[in-house]
Amino acid sequence: MLSWFQGPVADMLSWFQYQTCCLCSRGPVPDVLSLFQRSSSRHVVLVPVPDMLSLFQRSKVQFWNARLGNLEYIYDQLRDEKVRKMAVILEKTDSAYFPCFKTLFRNIVAALAEAKDIVLYLKPLMKHLALLEDTDFSEVTPFLRPLLYTVCLIWSHSCYYCNSSKIIVLLRQICNLLINQSDVDEAKQRVQLSLSTLKIFRELFDEYKERLPEFFIGREPMPWTFHPNIVFERFQSFLDRLNTVQSFFNTVIEFMKLEKVEIGGLKGRILSSRIVAVFAEFNEHLSVFACKTYDVLNPEDEAFVQDYVEFQARIRDLDRRLASVLCQAFDDCCNLESVFKLIEIVGSVLDRPLIKDEFTGKYKYIVEMLEVELASTQNLYTKQITTLEKYGWMPVDKNLPTVAGALRWAYQLRQRITIPVTSFRALQHP
């Protein structure tokens, strides 16, 4: 192999040139590997670089495809006949640069194997992610199960993605994709849809975590040993924020109903004016959010939470005032019909915790009034039947024939019982 040297001078000159080449290669080639760090003696792991983590903008696959091409090009150069001869000469001459060259070659081989493996297994995953991106969020639920199934297949078959650090980054990015796709607007239905879809994804994660051994056929399974909070920290923060937004929407919707509440009875005018005052004050508190410029759905921004806490403190005061008005309106009702009408008009406002605590004590009076009504109806029926048995006839509407009048009377008596009982059964109260 050394026959192509021509004398000691040429030998020495060539030897220095080879060492210079080896020294120069320590710069550009390691730059290609600079995004990698050793995780074990067997393979290398990608260092999380923020610009490279945008998996769902398809930059991940583009990055690994480009990296694979670069590594294949470098590997082909290192496998060239001249480079191989240079390596032999460095080894024969016991050069101090040979260990460096040897380490460099091993790193290229390891990085090339990793790039091939990752490119191979990311391709099927990208199909599911592209489908998820191109589908309206209201229709993504059926695609979540195949997505997680593919992630489990990658974990069980890929030699380089069967690593907690990589799979955690991947799952985090899937969570971020779902958060970005949620597209919550000012509609309460969209908030509820996002909550239900994200909760389904969280449940599917737990399901497939338990099913991981099914993906390791004929070999020892490798479970996900990391804590779910590592993956779902931001995901859970976003869920909590959505719950806060949903609670905010519920409060707004319930108080907006006060605009059309009008109470009758002797004190109706006074009580209605107090409800109007509560509604006006609520609108003032609500208008504070109109001038805010922060992103309500950004879980890292606590400004909304602070404003919401202050808003809730003011709403609690309004709840107490509203509970007092509604209790007085109930006391002013003279019969079951007016009671049930009041409850129907107010609606879900009675379900607010502070109002519910105050108003719950009134339900026992509804039971008492219903018992009185049933007893009164029973007395009327008994009196009418007694008259019929004694005289052979019973008083009916003078404008109706005897039989028709009797049927009309029975129907009205039945309605007097049925209507309040039906309304009572419809009450949402334990």
Short mmCIF file of C-alpha atoms in Angstrom, two decimals:
data_model
loop_
_atom_site.label_atom_id
_atom_site.label_comp_id
_atom_site.label_asym_id
_atom_site.label_seq_id
_atom_site.Cartn_x
_atom_site.Cartn_y
_atom_site.Cartn_z
CA MET A 1 0.00 0.00 0.00
CA LEU A 2 2.97 2.28 0.55
CA SER A 3 4.42 1.56 -2.88
CA TRP A 4 2.98 4.72 -4.39
CA PHE A 5 5.27 6.93 -2.20
CA GLN A 6 8.45 8.12 -3.86
CA GLY A 7 11.15 8.43 -1.28
CA PRO A 8 11.41 9.66 2.31
CA VAL A 9 10.62 13.27 1.44
CA ALA A 10 7.45 12.29 -0.35
CA ASP A 11 6.61 9.93 2.51
CA MET A 12 7.04 12.68 5.08
CA LEU A 13 5.16 15.21 2.93
CA SER A 14 2.26 12.84 2.34
CA TRP A 15 2.16 11.92 5.99
CA PHE A 16 1.85 15.59 6.98
CA GLN A 17 -0.81 16.12 4.31
CA TYR A 18 -2.88 13.23 5.65
CA GLN A 19 -2.66 14.55 9.17
CA THR A 20 -3.66 18.00 7.92
CA CYS A 21 -6.69 16.49 6.17
CA CYS A 22 -7.64 14.69 9.34
CA LEU A 23 -7.20 17.88 11.35
CA CYS A 24 -9.34 19.88 8.91
CA SER A 25 -12.07 17.26 8.94
CA ARG A 26 -12.47 17.81 12.67
CA GLY A 27 -14.23 21.10 11.85
CA PRO A 28 -16.94 20.70 9.20
CA VAL A 29 -17.85 17.05 9.84
CA PRO A 30 -18.51 17.45 13.58
CA ASP A 31 -20.60 20.50 12.67
CA VAL A 32 -23.00 18.12 10.94
CA LEU A 33 -23.18 16.12 14.16
CA SER A 34 -23.41 19.16 16.44
CA LEU A 35 -27.12 18.63 16.98
CA PHE A 36 -26.37 15.24 18.49
CA GLN A 37 -25.12 14.19 21.87
CA ARG A 38 -24.18 10.80 23.23
CA SER A 39 -26.88 9.10 25.28
CA SER A 40 -25.11 5.75 25.49
CA SER A 41 -22.22 3.90 23.94
CA ARG A 42 -24.56 2.49 21.30
CA HIS A 43 -26.23 5.48 19.66
CA VAL A 44 -26.70 9.23 19.66
CA VAL A 45 -29.70 11.38 20.53
CA LEU A 46 -30.94 14.59 18.98
CA VAL A 47 -30.46 17.60 21.18
CA PRO A 48 -33.78 19.47 21.38
CA VAL A 49 -33.29 22.61 19.33
CA PRO A 50 -36.36 24.90 19.31
CA ASP A 51 -36.20 25.54 15.55
CA MET A 52 -36.07 21.82 14.87
CA LEU A 53 -39.02 20.79 17.03
CA SER A 54 -41.75 22.02 14.72
CA LEU A 55 -42.69 18.49 13.78
CA PHE A 56 -46.10 19.44 12.51
CA GLN A 57 -44.88 22.03 10.04
CA ARG A 58 -43.23 19.08 8.29
CA SER A 59 -39.80 20.52 9.08
CA LYS A 60 -38.96 17.44 11.14
CA VAL A 61 -39.04 15.06 8.20
CA GLN A 62 -37.35 17.62 5.96
CA PHE A 63 -34.63 18.02 8.58
CA TRP A 64 -34.02 14.29 8.87
CA ASN A 65 -34.16 13.77 5.09
CA ALA A 66 -31.57 16.51 4.62
CA ARG A 67 -29.49 15.08 7.44
CA LEU A 68 -29.67 11.62 5.96
CA GLY A 69 -28.47 12.94 2.59
CA ASN A 70 -25.57 14.81 4.21
CA LEU A 71 -24.53 11.82 6.28
CA GLU A 72 -24.73 9.47 3.31
CA TYR A 73 -22.55 11.87 1.31
CA ILE A 74 -19.98 12.09 4.13
CA TYR A 75 -20.08 8.32 4.62
CA ASP A 76 -19.43 7.72 0.90
CA GLN A 77 -16.45 10.07 1.08
CA LEU A 78 -15.05 8.25 4.10
CA ARG A 79 -15.49 4.93 2.28
CA ASP A 80 -13.53 6.23 -0.72
CA GLU A 81 -10.39 4.23 -1.55
CA LYS A 82 -8.04 7.19 -0.96
CA VAL A 83 -9.56 7.93 2.45
CA ARG A 84 -9.29 4.28 3.43
CA LYS A 85 -5.62 4.29 2.44
CA MET A 86 -5.11 7.46 4.43
CA ALA A 87 -6.67 5.77 7.49
CA VAL A 88 -4.35 2.78 7.10
CA ILE A 89 -1.31 5.07 6.87
CA LEU A 90 -2.39 6.98 10.00
CA GLU A 91 -2.79 3.67 11.81
CA LYS A 92 0.54 2.26 10.58
CA THR A 93 2.40 5.40 11.56
CA ASP A 94 0.73 5.43 14.96
CA SER A 95 -0.48 8.99 14.33
CA ALA A 96 -2.08 10.92 17.19
CA TYR A 97 -4.91 11.81 14.79
CA PHE A 98 -5.94 8.22 14.08
CA PRO A 99 -8.12 7.86 17.24
CA CYS A 100 -9.81 11.13 16.27
CA PHE A 101 -10.45 9.86 12.74
CA LYS A 102 -11.69 6.54 14.08
CA THR A 103 -14.11 8.23 16.50
CA LEU A 104 -15.30 10.52 13.74
CA PHE A 105 -16.04 7.57 11.46
CA ARG A 106 -17.93 5.72 14.19
CA ASN A 107 -20.01 8.81 14.94
CA ILE A 108 -20.90 9.17 11.26
CA VAL A 109 -21.94 5.51 11.05
CA ALA A 110 -24.05 5.79 14.21
CA ALA A 111 -25.64 9.04 13.06
CA LEU A 112 -26.36 7.58 9.62
CA ALA A 113 -28.04 4.51 11.12
CA GLU A 114 -30.14 6.74 13.36
CA ALA A 115 -31.15 9.03 10.49
CA LYS A 116 -32.22 6.07 8.34
CA ASP A 117 -34.24 4.59 11.18
CA ILE A 118 -35.97 7.87 12.08
CA VAL A 119 -36.79 8.77 8.48
CA LEU A 120 -38.25 5.30 7.97
CA TYR A 121 -40.59 5.48 10.97
CA LEU A 122 -41.52 9.16 10.78
CA LYS A 123 -43.01 8.82 7.29
CA PRO A 124 -46.13 6.84 8.34
CA LEU A 125 -46.59 9.10 11.36
CA MET A 126 -46.57 12.20 9.18
CA LYS A 127 -49.53 10.84 7.20
CA HIS A 128 -51.63 10.75 10.38
CA LEU A 129 -50.43 14.18 11.47
CA ALA A 130 -51.18 15.70 8.06
CA LEU A 131 -54.66 14.19 8.23
CA LEU A 132 -55.08 15.68 11.70
CA GLU A 133 -53.98 19.11 10.48
CA ASP A 134 -56.25 19.09 7.43
CA THR A 135 -59.37 18.02 9.34
CA ASP A 136 -61.67 20.34 11.22
CA PHE A 137 -61.17 19.94 14.96
CA SER A 138 -64.80 18.92 15.44
CA GLU A 139 -64.07 15.79 13.36
CA VAL A 140 -60.59 14.76 14.59
CA THR A 141 -61.70 12.34 17.31
CA PRO A 142 -61.71 9.24 15.01
CA PHE A 143 -58.11 9.98 13.98
CA LEU A 144 -56.67 10.08 17.52
CA ARG A 145 -56.68 6.32 18.05
CA PRO A 146 -54.75 5.50 14.81
CA LEU A 147 -52.29 8.28 15.66
CA LEU A 148 -51.44 6.88 19.08
CA TYR A 149 -51.38 3.35 17.63
CA THR A 150 -48.70 4.50 15.18
CA VAL A 151 -46.73 6.12 18.00
CA CYS A 152 -46.78 2.80 19.86
CA LEU A 153 -45.57 0.99 16.72
CA ILE A 154 -42.69 3.46 16.42
CA TRP A 155 -41.79 2.87 20.08
CA SER A 156 -41.83 -0.90 19.68
CA HIS A 157 -40.00 -1.17 16.31
CA SER A 158 -37.67 1.80 16.00
CA CYS A 159 -34.19 1.28 17.43
CA TYR A 160 -33.65 4.98 18.02
CA TYR A 161 -37.11 6.24 18.96
CA CYS A 162 -37.44 3.63 21.70
CA ASN A 163 -36.07 6.26 24.01
CA SER A 164 -37.96 8.21 26.65
CA SER A 165 -36.44 11.58 25.77
CA LYS A 166 -37.44 11.27 22.11
CA ILE A 167 -40.94 9.90 22.68
CA ILE A 168 -41.63 12.58 25.31
CA VAL A 169 -40.71 15.30 22.80
CA LEU A 170 -42.89 13.63 20.16
CA LEU A 171 -45.90 13.30 22.47
CA ARG A 172 -45.49 16.90 23.65
CA GLN A 173 -45.54 18.11 20.06
CA ILE A 174 -48.69 16.08 19.37
CA CYS A 175 -50.27 17.73 22.41
CA ASN A 176 -49.22 21.15 21.11
CA LEU A 177 -50.68 20.31 17.71
CA LEU A 178 -54.03 19.45 19.32
CA ILE A 179 -53.91 22.66 21.35
CA ASN A 180 -53.25 24.71 18.21
CA GLN A 181 -55.91 22.81 16.27
CA SER A 182 -58.54 23.33 18.96
CA ASP A 183 -59.31 26.79 17.50
CA VAL A 184 -61.55 27.88 20.37
CA ASP A 185 -63.56 30.97 19.56
CA GLU A 186 -66.16 32.81 21.58
CA ALA A 187 -68.74 30.04 21.22
CA LYS A 188 -69.38 27.96 24.29
CA GLN A 189 -70.01 24.90 22.09
CA ARG A 190 -66.47 25.11 20.71
CA VAL A 191 -65.04 25.20 24.22
CA GLN A 192 -67.03 22.13 25.19
CA LEU A 193 -65.99 20.37 21.98
CA SER A 194 -62.32 21.12 22.62
CA LEU A 195 -62.57 19.90 26.20
CA SER A 196 -64.21 16.63 25.24
CA THR A 197 -61.76 15.96 22.37
CA LEU A 198 -58.66 16.69 24.47
CA LYS A 199 -59.98 14.51 27.29
CA ILE A 200 -60.51 11.67 24.83
CA PHE A 201 -56.89 11.99 23.70
CA ARG A 202 -55.72 11.87 27.32
CA GLU A 203 -57.80 8.73 27.94
CA LEU A 204 -56.45 7.11 24.78
CA PHE A 205 -52.90 7.79 25.95
CA ASP A 206 -53.58 5.94 29.21
CA GLU A 207 -55.21 3.11 27.28
CA TYR A 208 -52.28 2.61 24.90
CA LYS A 209 -49.78 2.98 27.71
CA GLU A 210 -51.37 -0.08 29.29
CA ARG A 211 -51.49 -1.89 25.95
CA LEU A 212 -47.82 -1.37 25.06
CA PRO A 213 -46.86 -5.02 25.76
CA GLU A 214 -49.14 -6.03 22.85
CA PHE A 215 -46.77 -4.28 20.43
CA PHE A 216 -43.72 -6.30 21.53
CA ILE A 217 -44.32 -9.72 19.97
CA GLY A 218 -41.81 -12.38 20.95
CA ARG A 219 -39.60 -10.04 22.96
CA GLU A 220 -39.55 -8.30 26.28
CA PRO A 221 -41.80 -5.22 26.30
CA MET A 222 -40.42 -1.79 27.13
CA PRO A 223 -43.05 0.26 28.99
CA TRP A 224 -43.26 4.04 29.16
CA THR A 225 -41.60 4.62 32.51
CA PHE A 226 -41.82 8.40 32.42
CA HIS A 227 -44.53 10.17 34.41
CA PRO A 228 -47.45 11.41 32.27
CA ASN A 229 -47.09 14.89 33.77
CA ILE A 230 -43.81 15.27 31.87
CA VAL A 231 -45.76 14.94 28.61
CA PHE A 232 -49.02 16.59 29.60
CA GLU A 233 -47.83 19.51 31.70
CA ARG A 234 -48.76 22.16 29.12
CA PHE A 235 -51.66 20.04 27.89
CA GLN A 236 -53.16 19.96 31.39
CA SER A 237 -52.57 23.67 31.84
CA PHE A 238 -54.48 24.27 28.62
CA LEU A 239 -57.32 22.02 29.83
CA ASP A 240 -57.48 23.96 33.08
CA ARG A 241 -57.61 27.19 31.12
CA LEU A 242 -60.43 25.83 28.96
CA ASN A 243 -62.35 24.86 32.10
CA THR A 244 -61.87 28.41 33.38
CA VAL A 245 -63.10 29.85 30.07
CA GLN A 246 -66.08 27.49 30.12
CA SER A 247 -66.93 28.59 33.66
CA PHE A 248 -66.66 32.20 32.50
CA PHE A 249 -69.01 31.53 29.59
CA ASN A 250 -71.50 29.79 31.90
CA THR A 251 -71.50 32.78 34.23
CA VAL A 252 -72.07 35.20 31.36
CA ILE A 253 -74.89 33.11 29.88
CA GLU A 254 -76.65 32.73 33.22
CA PHE A 255 -76.50 36.44 34.05
CA MET A 256 -77.61 37.41 30.54
CA LYS A 257 -80.89 35.65 31.29
CA LEU A 258 -81.60 38.30 33.92
CA GLU A 259 -82.27 40.82 31.15
CA LYS A 260 -85.65 39.20 30.45
CA VAL A 261 -86.60 38.26 34.02
CA GLU A 262 -89.71 40.00 35.19
CA ILE A 263 -91.24 39.12 38.54
CA GLY A 264 -94.97 39.40 39.24
CA GLY A 265 -96.87 39.62 42.48
CA LEU A 266 -97.37 42.41 44.98
CA LYS A 267 -93.66 43.16 45.24
CA GLY A 268 -92.92 42.36 41.60
CA ARG A 269 -92.04 45.88 40.51
CA ILE A 270 -89.61 46.44 43.37
CA LEU A 271 -87.94 43.04 43.00
CA SER A 272 -87.68 43.39 39.20
CA SER A 273 -85.92 46.75 39.59
CA ARG A 274 -83.37 45.15 41.93
CA ILE A 275 -82.69 42.43 39.35
CA VAL A 276 -82.21 45.10 36.68
CA ALA A 277 -79.66 46.79 38.95
CA VAL A 278 -77.79 43.50 39.40
CA PHE A 279 -77.77 42.96 35.64
CA ALA A 280 -76.46 46.47 34.97
CA GLU A 281 -73.64 46.02 37.49
CA PHE A 282 -72.75 42.67 35.93
CA ASN A 283 -72.40 44.33 32.51
CA GLU A 284 -69.98 46.82 34.04
CA HIS A 285 -67.82 44.01 35.42
CA LEU A 286 -67.99 42.18 32.09
CA SER A 287 -66.95 45.24 30.09
CA VAL A 288 -63.56 45.18 31.84
CA PHE A 289 -62.55 42.22 29.66
CA ALA A 290 -63.39 44.10 26.45
CA CYS A 291 -60.26 46.26 26.69
CA LYS A 292 -57.89 43.37 27.42
CA THR A 293 -55.39 42.41 24.72
CA TYR A 294 -53.94 39.18 26.12
CA ASP A 295 -54.55 35.72 24.68
CA VAL A 296 -57.09 34.06 26.96
CA LEU A 297 -56.09 30.57 25.79
CA ASN A 298 -52.36 30.99 26.41
CA PRO A 299 -51.74 28.81 29.50
CA GLU A 300 -48.41 30.54 30.16
CA ASP A 301 -50.12 33.94 30.52
CA GLU A 302 -51.62 34.31 34.00
CA ALA A 303 -53.11 37.76 33.38
CA PHE A 304 -56.51 36.32 32.48
CA VAL A 305 -56.53 34.13 35.58
CA GLN A 306 -55.86 37.13 37.81
CA ASP A 307 -58.63 39.14 36.14
CA TYR A 308 -60.97 36.16 36.37
CA VAL A 309 -60.33 35.79 40.11
CA GLU A 310 -61.25 39.45 40.64
CA PHE A 311 -64.28 39.00 38.39
CA GLN A 312 -65.45 35.99 40.42
CA ALA A 313 -65.11 37.95 43.66
CA ARG A 314 -67.47 40.61 42.29
CA ILE A 315 -69.84 37.96 40.92
CA ARG A 316 -70.11 36.34 44.36
CA ASP A 317 -71.43 39.62 45.72
CA LEU A 318 -73.99 39.77 42.91
CA ASP A 319 -74.96 36.17 43.61
CA ARG A 320 -75.75 37.00 47.23
CA ARG A 321 -77.89 39.96 46.22
CA LEU A 322 -79.65 37.93 43.56
CA ALA A 323 -80.31 35.08 46.01
CA SER A 324 -81.96 37.55 48.40
CA VAL A 325 -84.22 38.88 45.62
CA LEU A 326 -85.25 35.40 44.44
CA CYS A 327 -86.03 34.22 47.97
CA GLN A 328 -88.28 37.25 48.49
CA ALA A 329 -89.94 36.58 45.14
CA PHE A 330 -90.62 33.00 46.23
CA ASP A 331 -92.14 34.16 49.51
CA ASP A 332 -94.42 36.48 47.52
CA CYS A 333 -95.82 33.56 45.45
CA CYS A 334 -99.34 32.60 46.54
CA ASN A 335 -99.76 29.27 44.74
CA LEU A 336 -97.88 26.48 43.00
CA GLU A 337 -98.43 27.93 39.55
CA SER A 338 -96.61 31.16 40.40
CA VAL A 339 -93.84 29.22 42.16
CA PHE A 340 -93.13 26.99 39.17
CA LYS A 341 -93.37 29.97 36.83
CA LEU A 342 -90.73 31.81 38.88
CA ILE A 343 -88.41 28.79 38.78
CA GLU A 344 -88.91 28.41 35.03
CA ILE A 345 -88.20 32.08 34.33
CA VAL A 346 -85.03 32.17 36.42
CA GLY A 347 -83.80 28.84 35.01
CA SER A 348 -80.19 27.77 35.53
CA VAL A 349 -79.41 30.86 37.61
CA LEU A 350 -80.74 28.85 40.56
CA ASP A 351 -77.91 26.34 40.02
CA ARG A 352 -75.24 28.86 40.92
CA PRO A 353 -73.67 27.65 44.19
CA LEU A 354 -74.41 30.65 46.41
CA ILE A 355 -77.94 31.07 45.08
CA LYS A 356 -78.58 27.35 45.31
CA ASP A 357 -77.53 27.28 48.98
CA GLU A 358 -79.98 30.08 49.79
CA PHE A 359 -82.86 28.85 47.62
CA THR A 360 -82.66 25.14 48.53
CA GLY A 361 -84.48 25.73 51.79
CA LYS A 362 -87.54 26.89 49.81
CA TYR A 363 -88.14 23.53 48.18
CA LYS A 364 -89.67 22.05 51.32
CA TYR A 365 -92.40 24.67 51.08
CA ILE A 366 -93.13 23.49 47.53
CA VAL A 367 -93.70 19.98 48.91
CA GLU A 368 -96.01 21.35 51.57
CA MET A 369 -97.97 23.40 49.04
CA LEU A 370 -98.25 20.36 46.77
CA GLU A 371 -99.59 18.26 49.63
CA VAL A 372 -102.17 20.94 50.40
CA GLU A 373 -103.20 21.02 46.73
CA LEU A 374 -103.57 17.25 46.60
CA ALA A 375 -105.64 17.25 49.79
CA SER A 376 -107.86 20.01 48.42
CA THR A 377 -108.37 18.09 45.19
CA GLN A 378 -109.20 14.94 47.15
CA ASN A 379 -111.82 16.85 49.15
CA LEU A 380 -113.44 18.22 45.99
CA TYR A 381 -113.59 14.75 44.46
CA THR A 382 -115.05 13.22 47.61
CA LYS A 383 -117.67 15.96 47.92
CA GLN A 384 -118.75 15.62 44.29
CA ILE A 385 -118.98 11.81 44.44
CA THR A 386 -120.96 12.02 47.69
CA THR A 387 -123.45 14.38 46.02
CA LEU A 388 -123.76 12.02 43.07
CA GLU A 389 -124.42 9.00 45.29
CA LYS A 390 -126.92 10.86 47.45
CA TYR A 391 -128.99 12.69 44.84
CA GLY A 392 -128.17 10.79 41.66
CA TRP A 393 -126.71 13.84 40.02
CA MET A 394 -123.84 16.29 40.59
CA PRO A 395 -123.47 19.99 39.79
CA VAL A 396 -121.79 20.70 36.44
CA ASP A 397 -121.43 23.68 34.11
CA LYS A 398 -124.91 24.90 33.27
CA ASN A 399 -123.97 25.38 29.59
CA LEU A 400 -123.02 21.72 29.14
CA PRO A 401 -125.11 18.53 29.02
CA THR A 402 -124.95 16.29 32.09
CA VAL A 403 -122.52 13.70 30.73
CA ALA A 404 -120.32 16.24 28.94
CA GLY A 405 -120.31 18.46 32.03
CA ALA A 406 -119.29 15.51 34.23
CA LEU A 407 -116.44 14.60 31.86
CA ARG A 408 -115.36 18.22 31.72
CA TRP A 409 -115.31 18.44 35.51
CA ALA A 410 -113.25 15.21 35.81
CA TYR A 411 -110.76 16.49 33.22
CA GLN A 412 -110.29 19.82 35.00
CA LEU A 413 -109.85 18.06 38.35
CA ARG A 414 -107.22 15.81 36.82
CA GLN A 415 -105.38 18.75 35.28
CA ARG A 416 -105.36 20.47 38.66
CA ILE A 417 -103.30 17.57 39.98
CA THR A 418 -101.28 16.64 36.88
CA ILE A 419 -99.82 20.05 36.01
CA PRO A 420 -98.20 20.81 39.41
CA VAL A 421 -97.02 17.20 39.85
CA THR A 422 -95.41 17.22 36.38
CA SER A 423 -93.72 20.55 37.13
CA PHE A 424 -92.54 19.21 40.48
CA ARG A 425 -90.99 16.11 38.87
CA ALA A 426 -89.18 18.34 36.38
CA LEU A 427 -87.33 20.18 39.15
CA GLN A 428 -83.55 19.61 38.99
CA HIS A 429 -83.08 19.10 42.68
CA PRO A 430 -81.88 16.08 44.68
#
